[in-house]
Tab-separated table of C-alpha atoms and ligand atoms in Angstrom:
chain	number	residue	atom	x	y	z
X	1212	UNK	CA	-14.200	-26.857	-4.695
X	1213	UNK	CA	-13.676	-23.612	-6.557
X	1214	UNK	CA	-10.727	-21.497	-5.575
X	1215	UNK	CA	-11.268	-18.185	-3.846
X	1216	UNK	CA	-8.723	-15.551	-4.785
X	1217	UNK	CA	-7.208	-13.128	-2.265
X	1218	UNK	CA	-5.391	-9.988	-3.354
X	1219	UNK	CA	-4.511	-6.464	-2.331
X	1220	UNK	CA	-4.268	-3.319	-4.446
X	1221	UNK	CA	-2.490	-2.651	-7.734
X	1222	UNK	CA	1.115	-1.420	-7.513
X	1223	UNK	CA	1.419	-3.711	-4.508
X	1224	UNK	CA	3.254	-2.556	-1.395
X	1225	UNK	CA	4.544	-4.773	1.384
X	1226	UNK	CA	1.288	-4.730	3.380
X	1227	UNK	CA	-0.768	-5.694	0.340
X	1228	UNK	CA	1.458	-8.680	-0.504
X	1229	UNK	CA	1.987	-9.878	3.060
X	1230	UNK	CA	-1.653	-9.484	4.059
X	1231	UNK	CA	-2.730	-11.567	1.041
X	1232	UNK	CA	-0.346	-14.349	2.097
X	1233	UNK	CA	-1.334	-14.032	5.753
X	1234	UNK	CA	-5.086	-14.204	5.071
X	1235	UNK	CA	-4.416	-17.238	2.851
X	1236	UNK	CA	-2.662	-18.927	5.792
X	1237	UNK	CA	-5.428	-17.983	8.214
X	1238	UNK	CA	-8.277	-19.177	5.998
X	1239	UNK	CA	-6.538	-22.452	5.257
X	1240	UNK	CA	-5.567	-23.119	8.875
X	1241	UNK	CA	-9.010	-22.240	10.168
X	1242	UNK	CA	-10.545	-24.401	7.456
X	1243	UNK	CA	-12.887	-21.583	6.464
X	1244	UNK	CA	-12.331	-21.499	2.728
X	1245	UNK	CA	-10.084	-22.887	0.006
X	1246	UNK	CA	-8.172	-19.772	-0.895
X	1247	UNK	CA	-5.122	-18.621	-2.791
X	1248	UNK	CA	-3.168	-15.380	-2.561
X	1249	UNK	CA	-2.351	-13.389	-5.708
X	1250	UNK	CA	-0.629	-10.124	-6.550
X	1251	UNK	CA	-1.816	-7.498	-9.041
X	1252	UNK	CA	1.607	-6.228	-10.033
X	1253	UNK	CA	5.339	-6.310	-9.634
X	1254	UNK	CA	6.852	-7.018	-6.210
X	1255	UNK	CA	8.837	-4.052	-4.858
X	1256	UNK	CA	12.440	-4.386	-3.722
X	1257	UNK	CA	11.362	-3.763	-0.153
X	1258	UNK	CA	8.819	-6.598	-0.310
X	1259	UNK	CA	11.335	-8.840	-2.055
X	1260	UNK	CA	13.801	-8.276	0.790
X	1261	UNK	CA	11.200	-9.321	3.367
X	1262	UNK	CA	10.028	-12.381	1.402
X	1263	UNK	CA	13.624	-13.549	0.945
X	1264	UNK	CA	14.432	-12.958	4.587
X	1265	UNK	CA	11.576	-15.181	5.751
X	1266	UNK	CA	11.975	-17.593	2.796
X	1267	UNK	CA	8.466	-17.166	1.467
X	1268	UNK	CA	7.589	-17.187	-2.240
X	1269	UNK	CA	5.795	-14.256	-3.825
X	1270	UNK	CA	2.194	-14.877	-4.867
X	1271	UNK	CA	1.363	-15.429	-8.544
X	1272	UNK	CA	0.315	-12.534	-10.773
X	1273	UNK	CA	-3.399	-12.057	-11.408
X	1274	UNK	CA	-4.409	-9.950	-14.432
X	1275	UNK	CA	-8.189	-10.068	-14.216
X	1276	UNK	CA	-11.112	-11.970	-12.715
X	1277	UNK	CA	-14.090	-13.512	-14.480
X	1278	UNK	CA	-17.705	-12.596	-13.617
X	1279	UNK	CA	-18.861	-14.469	-10.507
X	1280	UNK	CA	-15.295	-15.232	-9.314
X	1281	UNK	CA	-15.231	-15.401	-5.519
X	1282	UNK	CA	-12.645	-13.017	-4.091
X	1283	UNK	CA	-11.367	-11.512	-0.840
X	1284	UNK	CA	-9.792	-8.056	-0.747
X	1285	UNK	CA	-7.077	-6.960	1.625
X	1286	UNK	CA	-5.522	-3.513	2.091
X	1287	UNK	CA	-7.942	-1.757	-0.286
X	1288	UNK	CA	-11.594	-1.446	-1.199
X	1289	UNK	CA	-11.810	1.113	-4.007
X	1290	UNK	CA	-12.562	-0.669	-7.276
X	1291	UNK	CA	-10.255	1.667	-9.213
X	1292	UNK	CA	-7.340	0.262	-7.166
X	1293	UNK	CA	-8.423	-3.361	-7.616
X	1294	UNK	CA	-8.226	-6.093	-10.243
X	1295	UNK	CA	-9.933	-5.643	-13.577
X	1296	UNK	CA	-13.319	-7.348	-13.543
X	1297	UNK	CA	-13.854	-6.630	-9.828
X	1298	UNK	CA	-17.290	-5.043	-10.508
X	1299	UNK	CA	-18.697	-8.451	-11.473
X	1300	UNK	CA	-16.803	-10.569	-8.944
X	1301	UNK	CA	-18.395	-11.938	-5.784
X	1302	UNK	CA	-16.635	-10.252	-2.850
X	1303	UNK	CA	-16.715	-12.507	0.227
X	1304	UNK	CA	-14.440	-10.560	2.533
X	1305	UNK	CA	-12.671	-7.237	2.855
X	1306	UNK	CA	-9.994	-6.672	5.497
X	1307	UNK	CA	-8.760	-3.114	5.206
X	1308	UNK	CA	-7.592	0.068	6.918
X	1309	UNK	CA	-8.451	2.740	4.311
X	1310	UNK	CA	-11.322	5.119	3.748
X	1311	UNK	CA	-14.242	3.411	2.040
X	1312	UNK	CA	-15.053	4.803	-1.384
X	1313	UNK	CA	-16.363	3.576	-4.722
X	1314	UNK	CA	-17.257	0.239	-3.210
X	1315	UNK	CA	-20.476	-1.682	-3.556
X	1316	UNK	CA	-21.708	-5.249	-3.568
X	1317	UNK	CA	-24.994	-6.943	-4.399
X	1318	UNK	CA	-24.783	-9.400	-1.515
X	1319	UNK	CA	-23.879	-9.309	2.180
X	1320	UNK	CA	-20.215	-9.806	3.028
X	1321	UNK	CA	-17.694	-9.962	5.857
X	1322	UNK	CA	-16.177	-6.467	5.998
X	1323	UNK	CA	-13.563	-5.791	8.658
X	1324	UNK	CA	-12.088	-2.319	8.738
X	1325	UNK	CA	-10.171	-0.628	11.526
X	1326	UNK	CA	-8.457	2.759	11.644
X	1327	UNK	CA	-5.032	1.261	12.375
X	1328	UNK	CA	-1.686	1.606	10.609
X	1329	UNK	CA	-1.672	-1.665	8.735
X	1330	UNK	CA	-3.942	-4.429	7.444
X	1331	UNK	CA	-1.724	-7.018	9.116
X	1332	UNK	CA	-2.535	-5.504	12.518
X	1333	UNK	CA	-6.187	-6.399	11.872
X	1334	UNK	CA	-5.250	-9.886	10.654
X	1335	UNK	CA	-3.295	-10.438	13.870
X	1336	UNK	CA	-6.584	-9.922	15.739
X	1337	UNK	CA	-8.262	-12.494	13.503
X	1338	UNK	CA	-5.645	-15.104	14.495
X	1339	UNK	CA	-6.280	-14.334	18.160
X	1340	UNK	CA	-10.072	-14.360	17.795
X	1341	UNK	CA	-9.979	-17.719	16.043
X	1342	UNK	CA	-7.344	-19.160	18.359
X	1343	UNK	CA	-4.909	-19.955	15.573
X	1344	UNK	CA	-1.217	-20.081	16.225
X	1345	UNK	CA	0.999	-17.589	14.377
X	1346	UNK	CA	4.069	-19.294	12.867
X	1347	UNK	CA	7.491	-17.658	12.744
X	1348	UNK	CA	7.211	-17.016	8.998
X	1349	UNK	CA	3.726	-15.533	9.214
X	1350	UNK	CA	4.849	-13.343	12.127
X	1351	UNK	CA	7.751	-12.150	9.962
X	1352	UNK	CA	5.421	-11.266	7.097
X	1353	UNK	CA	2.996	-9.386	9.343
X	1354	UNK	CA	5.797	-7.543	11.103
X	1355	UNK	CA	7.281	-6.521	7.739
X	1356	UNK	CA	3.900	-5.157	6.660
X	1357	UNK	CA	3.472	-3.123	9.853
X	1358	UNK	CA	7.000	-1.707	9.742
X	1359	UNK	CA	6.525	-0.790	6.088
X	1360	UNK	CA	3.128	0.889	6.428
X	1361	UNK	CA	4.106	2.785	9.593
X	1362	UNK	CA	7.709	3.593	8.559
X	1363	UNK	CA	9.158	1.811	11.598
X	1364	UNK	CA	6.217	2.760	13.836
X	1365	UNK	CA	6.883	6.484	13.294
X	1366	UNK	CA	4.213	7.485	10.792
X	1367	UNK	CA	1.173	9.452	12.063
X	1368	UNK	CA	-0.907	6.489	10.865
X	1369	UNK	CA	0.684	4.309	13.531
X	1370	UNK	CA	-1.587	3.552	16.516
X	1371	UNK	CA	-0.812	2.070	19.956
X	1372	UNK	CA	-2.402	-1.148	18.683
X	1373	UNK	CA	0.138	-1.392	15.820
X	1374	UNK	CA	2.992	-0.959	18.294
X	1375	UNK	CA	1.622	-3.588	20.648
X	1376	UNK	CA	1.126	-6.075	17.814
X	1377	UNK	CA	4.571	-5.343	16.300
X	1378	UNK	CA	6.246	-5.953	19.659
X	1379	UNK	CA	4.573	-9.347	19.978
X	1380	UNK	CA	5.388	-10.296	16.362
X	1381	UNK	CA	9.015	-9.256	16.875
X	1382	UNK	CA	9.346	-12.011	19.488
X	1383	UNK	CA	7.636	-14.681	17.377
X	1384	UNK	CA	9.604	-13.763	14.235
X	1385	UNK	CA	12.877	-13.692	16.153
X	1386	UNK	CA	14.266	-10.472	14.680
X	1387	UNK	CA	15.246	-7.092	16.038
X	1388	UNK	CA	12.431	-4.820	14.941
X	1389	UNK	CA	14.470	-1.659	14.375
X	1390	UNK	CA	17.453	-3.273	12.733
X	1391	UNK	CA	15.424	-5.593	10.509
X	1392	UNK	CA	12.938	-2.849	9.650
X	1393	UNK	CA	15.546	-0.309	8.640
X	1394	UNK	CA	17.299	-2.845	6.388
X	1395	UNK	CA	13.971	-3.717	4.779
X	1396	UNK	CA	13.024	-0.068	4.185
X	1397	UNK	CA	16.474	0.699	2.817
X	1398	UNK	CA	16.199	-2.183	0.335
X	1399	UNK	CA	13.169	-0.355	-1.063
X	1400	UNK	CA	15.035	2.907	-1.549
X	1401	UNK	CA	17.359	1.506	-4.203
X	1402	UNK	CA	15.823	3.255	-7.205
X	1403	UNK	CA	18.810	2.812	-9.508
X	1404	UNK	CA	17.174	0.248	-11.803
X	1405	UNK	CA	13.912	2.103	-12.292
X	1406	UNK	CA	13.047	4.200	-15.311
X	1407	UNK	CA	11.192	7.448	-14.411
X	1408	UNK	CA	8.000	5.818	-15.648
X	1409	UNK	CA	8.514	2.823	-13.359
X	1410	UNK	CA	9.479	5.057	-10.469
X	1411	UNK	CA	6.189	6.957	-10.484
X	1412	UNK	CA	4.331	3.633	-10.528
X	1413	UNK	CA	6.108	1.858	-7.655
X	1414	UNK	CA	3.482	2.998	-5.157
X	1415	UNK	CA	0.839	4.966	-6.983
X	1416	UNK	CA	-2.906	5.213	-6.366
X	1417	UNK	CA	-5.766	6.741	-8.355
X	1418	UNK	CA	-8.603	8.702	-6.731
X	1419	UNK	CA	-11.746	10.347	-8.104
X	1420	UNK	CA	-13.693	12.950	-6.153
X	1421	UNK	CA	-16.414	15.259	-7.480
X	1422	UNK	CA	-15.355	14.537	-11.027
X	1423	UNK	CA	-11.682	15.352	-10.393
X	1424	UNK	CA	-9.304	12.483	-11.124
X	1425	UNK	CA	-6.059	12.629	-9.246
X	1426	UNK	CA	-3.119	10.323	-8.706
X	1427	UNK	CA	-1.043	10.221	-5.529
X	1428	UNK	CA	2.281	8.394	-5.715
X	1429	UNK	CA	5.058	7.928	-3.194
X	1430	UNK	CA	8.687	6.854	-3.358
X	1431	UNK	CA	10.867	6.235	-0.331
X	1432	UNK	CA	14.445	7.396	-0.264
X	1433	UNK	CA	17.354	8.137	2.039
X	1434	UNK	CA	18.210	11.198	-0.080
X	1435	UNK	CA	15.553	13.452	-1.615
X	1436	UNK	CA	18.314	15.329	-3.422
X	1437	UNK	CA	19.389	12.160	-5.228
X	1438	UNK	CA	15.896	11.527	-6.548
X	1439	UNK	CA	15.551	15.160	-7.661
X	1440	UNK	CA	18.543	14.783	-9.976
X	1441	UNK	CA	16.048	13.202	-12.394
X	1442	UNK	CA	13.290	15.746	-11.745
X	1443	UNK	CA	12.834	16.663	-15.417
X	1444	UNK	CA	12.476	13.061	-16.545
X	1445	UNK	CA	10.204	12.267	-13.618
X	1446	UNK	CA	7.935	15.207	-14.477
X	1447	UNK	CA	7.843	14.092	-18.093
X	1448	UNK	CA	6.736	10.620	-16.965
X	1449	UNK	CA	4.067	12.172	-14.718
X	1450	UNK	CA	2.813	14.311	-17.604
X	1451	UNK	CA	2.655	11.288	-19.941
X	1452	UNK	CA	0.776	9.316	-17.299
X	1453	UNK	CA	-1.739	12.156	-16.894
X	1454	UNK	CA	-2.278	12.394	-20.648
X	1455	UNK	CA	-2.843	8.690	-21.179
X	1456	UNK	CA	-5.056	8.209	-18.102
X	1457	UNK	CA	-7.024	11.483	-18.235
X	1458	UNK	CA	-5.736	12.487	-14.827
X	1459	UNK	CA	-6.338	16.103	-13.707
X	1460	UNK	CA	-3.667	16.311	-11.041
X	1461	UNK	CA	-0.641	14.189	-10.139
X	1462	UNK	CA	1.025	14.411	-6.725
X	1463	UNK	CA	4.331	12.662	-6.138
X	1464	UNK	CA	5.683	12.401	-2.598
X	1465	UNK	CA	9.420	11.808	-2.349
X	1466	UNK	CA	9.712	10.661	1.241
X	1467	UNK	CA	12.874	10.716	3.311
X	1468	UNK	CA	12.490	7.644	5.540
X	1469	UNK	CA	15.266	8.696	7.883
X	1470	UNK	CA	14.239	12.316	8.518
X	1471	UNK	CA	10.502	11.690	7.972
X	1472	UNK	CA	9.827	14.566	5.561
X	1473	UNK	CA	8.524	14.673	2.001
X	1474	UNK	CA	9.234	16.699	-1.081
X	1475	UNK	CA	6.040	17.070	-3.088
X	1476	UNK	CA	5.935	17.439	-6.865
X	1477	UNK	CA	2.575	18.529	-8.266
X	1478	UNK	CA	1.492	18.638	-11.901
X	1479	UNK	CA	-1.975	19.781	-12.977
X	1480	UNK	CA	-4.369	21.929	-10.942
X	1481	UNK	CA	-1.658	23.287	-8.610
X	1482	UNK	CA	-4.253	25.456	-6.836
X	1483	UNK	CA	-5.789	22.345	-5.232
X	1484	UNK	CA	-2.525	21.252	-3.600
X	1485	UNK	CA	-1.618	24.827	-2.664
X	1486	UNK	CA	-4.903	25.232	-0.838
X	1487	UNK	CA	-4.819	21.746	0.686
X	1488	UNK	CA	-1.367	22.109	2.224
X	1489	UNK	CA	-1.254	25.893	2.543
X	1490	UNK	CA	1.841	26.069	0.376
X	1491	UNK	CA	3.136	27.951	-2.638
X	1492	UNK	CA	4.616	25.643	-5.269
X	1493	UNK	CA	7.934	26.635	-6.770
X	1494	UNK	CA	9.088	24.762	-9.883
X	1495	UNK	CA	6.078	22.475	-9.235
X	1496	UNK	CA	7.528	21.603	-5.821
X	1497	UNK	CA	7.103	22.148	-2.118
X	1498	UNK	CA	8.815	20.692	0.932
X	1499	UNK	CA	6.429	19.242	3.524
X	1500	UNK	CA	8.142	18.834	6.903
X	1501	UNK	CA	6.926	15.849	8.927
X	1502	UNK	CA	4.717	14.580	6.126
X	1503	UNK	CA	5.145	10.874	5.365
X	1504	UNK	CA	1.635	9.479	5.069
X	1505	UNK	CA	-0.414	9.699	1.887
X	1506	UNK	CA	-3.414	8.278	3.702
X	1507	UNK	CA	-3.418	10.768	6.585
X	1508	UNK	CA	-1.464	13.787	5.421
X	1509	UNK	CA	-2.154	14.009	1.686
X	1510	UNK	CA	-5.429	12.424	0.566
X	1511	UNK	CA	-7.794	13.828	3.267
X	1512	UNK	CA	-6.444	17.369	2.711
X	1513	UNK	CA	-6.963	17.075	-1.050
X	1514	UNK	CA	-10.425	15.584	-0.501
X	1515	UNK	CA	-11.465	18.467	1.721
X	1516	UNK	CA	-10.548	20.991	-0.993
X	1517	UNK	CA	-12.368	18.978	-3.647
O	2233	LIG	MG1	-1.101	-0.660	0.830
O	2234	LIG	MG1	-1.740	-0.979	4.154
O	2235	LIG	MG1	1.661	2.455	1.675
């Protein structure tokens, strides 16, 4: 039987990796399909911490898919964020919690999308619906994904459903949600080994709206000031990225995961960001109090200006 490949978005975050592994487990246990989880890029330190904690191996790297390859997407739907060759692949399933854009198929598919804080919250429902037991490891992976995507259940993307699911998973996984979650998030804030070019690509997504190409990246930290020590080099890396990818505007969120604020650096078309967030950029920067979510507090505002 041919293998069906499951993967999340490029520049994988914890939800993308965990949800690929979790859907693999679910499909195999339910006997639906012969599937295998993959990743489209390097595992982050945060994700590595969670995988090590629950003693689960990272999925293999996938560079491209061949025409007709059967695939399932988690945690994304936009083709520009997916694997190369996705346009000609056969998409069987999508399980996602993002806006739907630049997505089309030639055949019917199973598409499950909910406006919740994390893909794993939706997958939890699929276990319940199909009456499949959630193992300790799988609970740990799903919990990690939820805590990552919702910044310990504090992000504006977090819904009552995410909280309810996280509380149940906490029991199955046998960890303390707050303590485990903070350690996991902190593991991801160690930026010491990253070059500026790597730093802007840790969690970076491309968008295109009305002919404007923009990139929105995010790094988590416990000290915005620390990250800004390399502001010049970071801006140079952003500029190089824009030049080589024909990007009109690049927004970098430097997010303080303890205080839940972000410092925004914007290069290219500053007027869009200034209008979107009602700010005046100074040295390409503005402080956005209470802003931690690209999905809810950055992208929709930019989209409405565009
Ligand atoms: Mg994601
Ligand atoms: Mg997600
Ligand atoms: Mg994210």
